Amino acid sequence: MFESLHNIFILPWQDARLVFWPLILQGMLVSCALGLLGCFLVVRGMSLLGDALSHAVLPGIVIGFLVANHFGTASLHSPWILVGATAMGLVAAVLVELVRKQSRVKEDASLGIVFTTLFAFGVILVSRYAGQADLDPGCVLYGNIEYFTSLDGSLPDGVIPMAVILSLLVLGIIVFYRPLLITTFDPSLAVSVGIAVGVAHYGLMTALSLTIVASFEAVGAILAVGLLIVPGATARLWTDKLGRMLWFTVAFSIVSTLAGYWLSHRSNLNSSAGACIAAAGFGMFVVSWLIAPHAGLLSRWLVRRRLRRKIELENLIKTIGELTPVAANPPAVDAEALRRELHFTPGQLRRVLDRATTAGLLETSAAGITLTTTGKARQQRLAHAHLAWEAYLQEHLGLPADHVHDAAEWIEHYLHTDKLAAIAPATEPR
Amino acid sequence: MDLITEPLSFAFMQRALYAGLAVSVVCAVIGVFVVQRGLAFIGDGLAHACFGGIAIGLYLGTDVENAVWMAIPFTVLIALGIGFVLRSSHLRGDVATGVFFSFSFALGILFLGLRSAAARPVNVESLLFGSILAVSPEVLNVVLIVSATALVVTLLLWSRLAYAIFDPELAAVSGVPVAALEYLLLGQTAVVIVVAVKTVGIVLVSSFIVIPAAAGRILGTTLARATMLAVAIGAAGAAFGLVASYHLDVPTGATIILTHCACFAVALALSRR
């Protein structure tokens, strides 16, 4: 048992011929850089900007390639391509803003229009200059992190530029943290406190185009989109605070890179590392979506269940009160009459009765069901809340008397002591 | 007149015209709804997602032509997954689309990698970039049937769908099954997109969904008018782009997109007057 675990989890890392730490470092640099930028996109509802930009920069890549060709340095690593692509990314960002402001279309639709158009323009450029621009779409789509290596163990070519980009990003985020935070969550507030929202927006767009183009060769355009938003989306499920979200994102990026490499190892899937990193990231997203506090499916289900049980229980107590005639020593209530009044199934009634008995709210005898002293107090509090809300609605909102009952039926479950005290002064003296 | 009849004398151009018209009309109608729902990128996302389904099909041993039958259920599942995340978390539509899209693409690459070395290598490009000029008569039939079915379903449910998408809260209160309609819309979008990708390619699908719908939206004052405008712009752009690309000798898909974009620019100018 222990040995097989050792074989699965430890052994792949010890195979010196297959584990290129420089490569893993490269993967971490790429996914941290993309992930940090992605946080801002996820919060702003522009997650697919990465995909859009990766298509939209095509004309820039072709133009950059042609310029490089003109100067006789035609290669896919030419800085002219990076310059052309980044410039085109900025053009795309300006166009998206232009279309959005000039028309009533939503931001994502405006993005969709601009990116398909620029891509079409790029395709036509490629078709016109196909002979000169030897672009390999396979590389752009797939990426191949494994090719980013030199077998003698020295640093792969892409590591230094990527490290520079990541350091600049981190520096930018630290220096401009406040303005970025405010523009991301509340652009109109940012304008009113004098932040240059436009500068922040286009700065982000420039950083994004640069990072995406630089990551193309490592992970491919489409997986870059995954690395861009999946860690951020996962972090968003765990926290509402941007600062914490950035830390979570870095952690998720690093863990999914390691998990992805492990998955792609020869003894496991023996497959593309980029794809495995993206798949590992998705796995983390799904797990977080299930178990994250507050936002997770499980915790939301628990909250709903607790609320449903509370309402069931309180309706039960209220109905017992309604079925009990006002008397010094009232008779017990018949369970079947109670069930019909509440529209409960027999099983449901039994479960609710059990919970109420455990909570000490009522007693069941051969004669039927009676409320205990605690139960009576609870019932009176509910009735008070109901009446208070009805009176509040009539006095402060001017609703007619026959419109307030249904609203009070719901609100009575949520009116706790402090809130009740806040509205009760208006109602008590009657 | 020769300018139009000459290119259309070729059988492949006729098939391209029919396929282009069918796909653009159904995408324009669906586009009006998904763009309103904040899912403008659903076309792009599902088009990439269907690559995952094709790769699973290939892994299971089907050939490239038949892998599309694996892609349809897979893409529908992804679309429903997007809808589920959308309904059950505070994440927005773009995040849900992006997460599923990158996952299914990664899955596609993994499955292609897992195929035995003996399997025939596939040209990923041909999976991703269908060409409207290479539509076979069989594929054309599938396109026509799927487009017609989706169109009929959408028109039958028109008013309820519109209610559910444009004012989900009020619709839910009036007893319209909002969630079911939304899943239906996503599911049929997935089927249309898989078939459309096979004929016109990924990027053209996104533009078919977004651009005519957005153009119709800024000019049309009612939903019906916006949809009719979207359909007209989608179909006219497809036909014009096809003929123009023949004469200019440039890629057809890109020409259609640029024609749609020109229509959008005109619509924008008209709406600003």
XYZ file of C-alpha atoms in Angstrom, chain B residues 56-272:
217
model
C -13.249 11.548 -27.251
C -14.953 10.133 -30.332
C -11.597 9.637 -32.030
C -10.190 8.022 -28.898
C -13.095 5.578 -28.876
C -12.211 4.656 -32.426
C -14.661 6.508 -34.658
C -13.303 8.248 -37.729
C -13.175 12.013 -38.131
C -16.446 12.234 -40.070
C -18.485 10.358 -37.467
C -16.820 11.888 -34.413
C -19.356 14.692 -34.672
C -21.992 12.326 -33.263
C -19.873 12.094 -30.111
C -19.367 15.848 -30.117
C -23.092 16.634 -29.984
C -23.903 14.946 -26.637
C -20.607 16.132 -25.152
C -21.199 19.751 -26.148
C -24.812 19.644 -24.942
C -23.510 18.368 -21.590
C -20.990 21.209 -21.410
C -23.729 23.726 -22.275
C -25.966 22.366 -19.509
C -22.972 22.471 -17.148
C -22.476 26.153 -17.979
C -26.170 26.755 -17.297
C -25.949 24.893 -13.983
C -22.939 26.868 -12.740
C -24.682 30.054 -13.894
C -27.796 29.261 -11.894
C -26.170 27.859 -8.789
C -23.293 30.214 -8.028
C -22.589 33.911 -8.034
C -20.104 33.508 -10.883
C -21.117 35.292 -14.066
C -21.833 33.802 -17.473
C -18.435 34.669 -18.876
C -16.631 32.875 -16.039
C -18.787 29.758 -16.388
C -18.257 29.692 -20.152
C -14.515 30.242 -19.863
C -13.958 27.578 -17.211
C -15.827 24.872 -19.122
C -14.394 25.880 -22.446
C -10.757 25.608 -21.367
C -11.498 22.355 -19.565
C -13.104 20.664 -22.562
C -10.334 21.866 -24.808
C -7.721 20.460 -22.423
C -9.707 17.230 -22.311
C -9.629 17.137 -26.113
C -5.870 17.467 -26.206
C -5.501 14.781 -23.515
C -7.688 12.316 -25.406
C -5.882 12.954 -28.677
C -2.649 12.281 -26.801
C -4.006 9.074 -25.270
C -4.782 7.486 -28.615
C -2.459 4.635 -29.417
C 0.529 5.477 -31.546
C -0.845 3.204 -34.273
C -3.955 5.317 -34.747
C -4.092 7.470 -37.826
C -2.815 10.952 -37.030
C -5.492 13.615 -37.324
C -5.207 17.097 -38.601
C -6.404 19.182 -35.659
C -6.724 22.194 -37.908
C -9.364 20.493 -40.008
C -11.300 19.697 -36.815
C -11.187 23.283 -35.692
C -11.521 25.239 -38.876
C -14.340 23.785 -40.936
C -14.544 25.449 -44.289
C -17.761 26.724 -45.738
C -16.468 25.993 -49.253
C -15.921 22.326 -48.430
C -19.447 21.429 -47.287
C -20.351 17.997 -48.610
C -23.939 17.230 -49.742
C -24.395 14.919 -46.698
C -23.209 17.563 -44.248
C -25.435 20.117 -45.958
C -28.455 17.893 -45.308
C -27.573 17.632 -41.611
C -27.098 21.404 -41.424
C -30.468 22.080 -43.030
C -32.332 19.613 -40.806
C -30.725 20.843 -37.560
C -31.211 24.512 -38.452
C -34.855 23.985 -39.394
C -35.561 22.033 -36.193
C -33.897 24.620 -33.967
C -35.739 27.416 -35.749
C -39.118 25.715 -35.371
C -38.527 24.969 -31.666
C -37.454 28.551 -31.006
C -40.400 30.060 -32.872
C -42.888 27.787 -31.082
C -41.532 28.811 -27.682
C -40.874 32.379 -28.806
C -42.962 34.394 -26.383
C -42.223 32.291 -23.313
C -38.511 32.185 -24.146
C -38.470 35.955 -24.578
C -40.245 36.410 -21.255
C -37.850 34.030 -19.467
C -34.690 35.631 -20.871
C -35.628 39.313 -20.779
C -37.372 39.353 -17.409
C -36.576 36.104 -15.597
C -37.942 37.196 -12.220
C -41.307 38.355 -13.463
C -41.516 35.306 -15.747
C -40.849 32.972 -12.818
C -43.574 34.668 -10.794
C -46.046 34.236 -13.661
C -45.328 30.516 -13.729
C -43.021 30.345 -16.769
C -40.493 27.509 -16.310
C -37.491 29.843 -16.578
C -34.800 27.290 -15.725
C -36.146 24.673 -18.145
C -36.351 27.206 -20.975
C -32.843 28.401 -20.283
C -31.479 24.841 -20.371
C -33.419 24.216 -23.582
C -31.924 27.330 -25.171
C -28.405 26.290 -24.109
C -28.916 22.715 -25.277
C -30.153 23.631 -28.709
C -27.440 26.288 -29.026
C -24.930 23.491 -28.414
C -26.390 21.281 -31.157
C -26.523 24.151 -33.652
C -22.950 25.144 -32.838
C -21.490 21.665 -33.282
C -23.105 21.430 -36.694
C -22.106 24.983 -37.574
C -18.486 24.409 -36.544
C -18.404 21.428 -38.866
C -19.506 23.693 -41.721
C -18.158 27.158 -41.096
C -15.488 26.900 -38.377
C -15.077 28.225 -34.855
C -14.500 31.930 -35.290
C -17.218 32.344 -37.910
C -19.710 30.702 -35.518
C -18.984 33.295 -32.824
C -19.421 36.123 -35.286
C -22.694 34.629 -36.611
C -24.063 34.587 -33.071
C -22.874 37.976 -31.836
C -22.628 40.496 -34.672
C -26.068 40.235 -36.394
C -27.802 40.015 -33.006
C -25.990 43.115 -31.734
C -26.718 45.031 -34.949
C -30.392 44.059 -34.830
C -30.503 45.059 -31.180
C -29.297 48.626 -31.685
C -31.699 49.293 -34.579
C -34.766 47.257 -33.638
C -37.178 48.854 -31.212
C -39.035 45.630 -30.403
C -37.725 42.118 -29.938
C -39.485 40.889 -33.091
C -38.037 43.706 -35.190
C -34.557 43.256 -33.695
C -34.690 39.549 -34.517
C -35.873 40.114 -38.066
C -33.111 42.654 -38.626
C -30.563 40.236 -37.153
C -31.752 37.471 -39.486
C -31.636 39.814 -42.489
C -28.136 41.059 -41.643
C -26.859 37.541 -40.936
C -28.206 36.104 -44.181
C -27.266 39.080 -46.367
C -23.761 39.146 -44.900
C -23.285 35.422 -45.524
C -24.453 35.679 -49.146
C -22.555 38.878 -49.918
C -19.374 37.697 -48.204
C -19.443 34.433 -50.120
C -19.748 36.120 -53.511
C -17.298 38.893 -52.660
C -14.651 36.437 -51.470
C -14.913 34.635 -54.803
C -14.163 37.774 -56.757
C -11.515 39.143 -54.399
C -9.867 35.746 -53.918
C -9.702 36.025 -50.129
C -10.799 33.545 -47.406
C -14.596 33.250 -47.361
C -15.184 33.027 -43.612
C -13.133 36.152 -42.936
C -14.965 38.056 -45.697
C -18.337 37.128 -44.196
C -17.209 38.363 -40.770
C -15.987 41.647 -42.223
C -19.304 42.063 -44.092
C -21.224 41.493 -40.859
C -18.982 43.992 -39.133
C -19.631 46.564 -41.869
C -23.391 46.019 -41.371
C -22.879 46.593 -37.631
C -20.992 49.828 -38.312
C -23.825 51.034 -40.580
C -26.408 50.098 -37.930
C -24.386 52.023 -35.349
C -24.222 55.091 -37.603
C -27.968 54.907 -38.303
C -28.835 54.598 -34.627
C -26.721 57.661 -33.755
